[in-house]
Amino acid sequence: MRSAKLYQYQLPMDTGVILRDQRLVTREGWIVELCNGDTVGYGEIAPLPEFSQETAEQAGEQAQKMLESWVKGEALELASAFPSVAFGLSMAELELAGGLPSEGNYQVAPLCSGDPDDLVEELSKMPGDKVAKIKVGMYEAVRDGMVANMFIEAIPAIRLRLDANRKWTPLKAQQFAKYVKPEHRAGIAFLEEPCKTPEDSLAFALETGINIAWDETVRDEGFEVKAEPGVVAIVIKPTLVGTVQRCLELVKQTHDAGLTAVISSSMESSLGLNQLARFAAWQTPAVIPGLDTMQLFKAQLETPWPNSNLPVTALSELEVVWQN
Ligand SMILES: O=C(O)CCC(=O)c1ccccc1C(=O)O
Ligand SMILES: [Mg+2]
């Protein structure tokens, strides 16, 4: 016997969370609950403003229609669904089928959003691999170069992940590279999407010896994973990619090409983030996922994130907008 519920959530964000050009004050999304007899599976559907094409409202309407068919015993038509809807529903089906292992990888690559000195201190206390992520491309490229250099000099074992989100022209990218001493460039595990076009990013990697990773490019029309000089990693943001099956396929293609797959957050609530940590432990066990986004919220949802002190809203406190 199938039944399902659709919950709506709104969670307050920390002040100063900026997505591209927009301040994100409240994170909005949906939680689907699929039941079959005594078993239950959850999924989160949360289009990310400025990144997803669909709005939360459109995603919610589509999810409800699909749930209506699902409870009648029909299969979910995930191929034609919005990526966020396809991800949330396929994750709920996977959990319902017992296919998502319970153990998660809760190690994170700390995101440096404030004072670099705070991060240096945090990293010096971090056991194991010292991986950190810094957003670049927001201020002067020269400053970004100096910050990267400073981190590598302060913590020689560091594996820095930098993310320029396609902000730089080739000239700006060169200005950045100039400030990272050649002997320090290996301390950069990868730099995500340095330039506005993939071609310019590839040329940058070849000219500078700085390894790059694809993130936005993974969602470009016609993208295929392939080994290319200078490319070492593929960032997978399931909420933006689509079905769990497509994510599994991307992970496999990435590994077959000899590259690193990094499961990363699209600012899901703690419920969705926990599922991503479980997906990462299962599919990319040797890699620290890019999930350090709980700190951007002011509240959690249902499943607490390890070591977070933020208050937790239970699912039972949310409005059920549809059930059957
Ligand atoms: O990848 C990570 O480590 C954290 C997630 C992250 O950076 C991110 C989260 C939401 C939207 C865009 C981005 C981004 O990669 O710029
Ligand atoms: Mg990125």
CSV table of C-alpha atoms in Angstrom, one decimal, residues 50-199:
chain,number,residue,atom,x,y,z
A,50,GLU,CA,20.3,31.8,-9.2
A,51,PHE,CA,21.4,28.2,-10.0
A,52,SER,CA,18.3,26.2,-10.7
A,53,GLN,CA,16.1,27.1,-13.7
A,54,GLU,CA,12.9,26.1,-11.8
A,55,THR,CA,11.4,28.0,-8.9
A,56,ALA,CA,10.4,26.4,-5.6
A,57,GLU,CA,6.8,26.9,-6.5
A,58,GLN,CA,7.1,25.2,-9.9
A,59,ALA,CA,9.0,22.3,-8.3
A,60,GLY,CA,6.3,21.9,-5.7
A,61,GLU,CA,3.5,21.8,-8.2
A,62,GLN,CA,5.4,19.2,-10.3
A,63,ALA,CA,6.3,17.1,-7.3
A,64,GLN,CA,2.6,17.0,-6.2
A,65,LYS,CA,1.4,15.9,-9.6
A,66,MET,CA,4.1,13.1,-9.7
A,67,LEU,CA,3.2,12.0,-6.2
A,68,GLU,CA,-0.5,11.7,-7.2
A,69,SER,CA,0.5,9.2,-9.9
A,70,TRP,CA,2.9,7.4,-7.6
A,71,VAL,CA,0.4,6.6,-5.0
A,72,LYS,CA,-1.8,5.1,-7.7
A,73,GLY,CA,1.0,2.6,-8.4
A,74,GLU,CA,2.4,4.3,-11.4
A,75,ALA,CA,6.2,4.8,-12.0
A,76,LEU,CA,7.7,8.3,-11.5
A,77,GLU,CA,8.4,10.0,-14.8
A,78,LEU,CA,11.7,11.4,-13.7
A,79,ALA,CA,13.3,11.9,-17.1
A,80,SER,CA,11.0,14.9,-17.8
A,81,ALA,CA,11.1,16.4,-14.3
A,82,PHE,CA,13.0,19.4,-13.1
A,83,PRO,CA,16.5,18.4,-11.8
A,84,SER,CA,15.6,19.3,-8.1
A,85,VAL,CA,12.3,17.3,-8.4
A,86,ALA,CA,14.0,14.4,-10.1
A,87,PHE,CA,16.7,14.3,-7.4
A,88,GLY,CA,14.3,14.5,-4.4
A,89,LEU,CA,11.9,11.9,-5.7
A,90,SER,CA,14.6,9.5,-6.8
A,91,MET,CA,16.4,9.9,-3.4
A,92,ALA,CA,13.1,9.1,-1.6
A,93,GLU,CA,12.6,6.0,-3.8
A,94,LEU,CA,16.2,4.9,-3.1
A,95,GLU,CA,15.7,5.3,0.7
A,96,LEU,CA,12.4,3.6,0.5
A,97,ALA,CA,14.1,0.6,-1.3
A,98,GLY,CA,16.8,0.5,1.4
A,99,GLY,CA,19.4,1.4,-1.2
A,100,LEU,CA,21.1,4.3,0.5
A,101,PRO,CA,23.6,3.1,3.1
A,102,SER,CA,23.1,4.7,6.5
A,103,GLU,CA,26.8,5.6,7.2
A,104,GLY,CA,27.7,9.1,6.1
A,105,ASN,CA,30.9,11.0,5.4
A,106,TYR,CA,30.6,14.0,7.6
A,107,GLN,CA,34.1,15.3,7.1
A,108,VAL,CA,33.8,18.5,5.2
A,109,ALA,CA,36.1,20.8,3.3
A,110,PRO,CA,35.7,23.9,5.5
A,111,LEU,CA,34.5,26.9,3.5
A,112,CYS,CA,36.5,30.0,4.1
A,113,SER,CA,33.9,32.8,4.0
A,114,GLY,CA,35.4,35.2,6.5
A,115,ASP,CA,38.8,35.8,8.0
A,116,PRO,CA,41.6,33.6,6.5
A,117,ASP,CA,43.4,33.5,9.8
A,118,ASP,CA,40.4,31.7,11.5
A,119,LEU,CA,40.6,29.0,8.8
A,120,VAL,CA,44.3,28.6,9.3
A,121,GLU,CA,43.7,27.9,13.0
A,122,GLU,CA,40.8,25.5,12.2
A,123,LEU,CA,43.0,23.6,9.7
A,124,SER,CA,45.9,23.3,12.1
A,125,LYS,CA,43.6,21.4,14.5
A,126,MET,CA,42.1,19.2,11.7
A,127,PRO,CA,43.1,15.5,11.8
A,128,GLY,CA,44.0,13.7,8.6
A,129,ASP,CA,43.8,15.4,5.2
A,130,LYS,CA,43.8,19.2,5.5
A,131,VAL,CA,41.3,20.2,2.8
A,132,ALA,CA,39.8,23.6,2.7
A,133,LYS,CA,37.7,25.5,0.2
A,134,ILE,CA,38.1,29.2,-0.7
A,135,LYS,CA,35.8,31.2,-2.9
A,136,VAL,CA,37.9,33.4,-5.2
A,137,GLY,CA,36.9,35.8,-8.0
A,138,MET,CA,34.9,38.1,-5.7
A,139,TYR,CA,37.6,40.6,-5.0
A,140,GLU,CA,40.9,41.5,-6.7
A,141,ALA,CA,42.5,38.5,-8.4
A,142,VAL,CA,45.8,39.6,-6.9
A,143,ARG,CA,44.4,39.4,-3.4
A,144,ASP,CA,43.0,35.9,-4.1
A,145,GLY,CA,46.5,34.9,-5.2
A,146,MET,CA,48.1,36.2,-2.1
A,147,VAL,CA,45.5,34.5,0.1
A,148,ALA,CA,46.1,31.1,-1.6
A,149,ASN,CA,49.8,31.6,-1.2
A,150,MET,CA,49.5,32.5,2.4
A,151,PHE,CA,47.5,29.3,3.2
A,152,ILE,CA,50.0,27.1,1.4
A,153,GLU,CA,52.9,28.7,3.2
A,154,ALA,CA,51.1,28.5,6.6
A,155,ILE,CA,50.0,24.8,6.2
A,156,PRO,CA,52.4,23.0,3.8
A,157,ALA,CA,50.3,19.8,3.8
A,158,ILE,CA,47.2,21.6,2.7
A,159,ARG,CA,45.0,20.5,-0.2
A,160,LEU,CA,43.3,23.7,-1.2
A,161,ARG,CA,40.1,23.7,-3.3
A,162,LEU,CA,39.5,27.1,-4.9
A,163,ASP,CA,36.3,28.1,-6.7
A,164,ALA,CA,36.1,31.0,-9.1
A,165,ASN,CA,32.7,30.2,-10.4
A,166,ARG,CA,33.7,31.3,-13.9
A,167,LYS,CA,34.4,34.8,-12.8
A,168,TRP,CA,37.7,35.5,-14.4
A,169,THR,CA,38.8,36.7,-17.8
A,170,PRO,CA,42.1,34.9,-19.0
A,171,LEU,CA,44.0,38.1,-17.9
A,172,LYS,CA,42.5,38.1,-14.4
A,173,ALA,CA,43.2,34.4,-14.0
A,174,GLN,CA,46.8,35.0,-15.0
A,175,GLN,CA,47.1,37.8,-12.4
A,176,PHE,CA,45.9,35.3,-9.8
A,177,ALA,CA,48.4,32.7,-10.9
A,178,LYS,CA,51.3,35.1,-10.8
A,179,TYR,CA,50.9,35.5,-7.1
A,180,VAL,CA,50.9,31.8,-6.3
A,181,LYS,CA,54.6,30.8,-6.4
A,182,PRO,CA,55.3,27.9,-8.9
A,183,GLU,CA,56.5,25.6,-6.1
A,184,HIS,CA,53.2,26.2,-4.2
A,185,ARG,CA,50.9,25.4,-7.1
A,186,ALA,CA,50.8,21.7,-6.2
A,187,GLY,CA,49.1,22.7,-2.9
A,188,ILE,CA,46.1,23.6,-4.9
A,189,ALA,CA,44.1,20.3,-5.2
A,190,PHE,CA,42.0,22.1,-7.8
A,191,LEU,CA,40.6,25.4,-8.9
A,192,GLU,CA,36.9,25.1,-9.9
A,193,GLU,CA,36.0,26.9,-13.2
A,194,PRO,CA,38.5,29.7,-13.3
A,195,CYS,CA,37.3,31.3,-16.5
A,196,LYS,CA,34.1,32.3,-18.2
A,197,THR,CA,34.5,29.5,-20.8
A,198,PRO,CA,35.7,25.9,-20.4
A,199,GLU,CA,38.2,26.6,-23.3
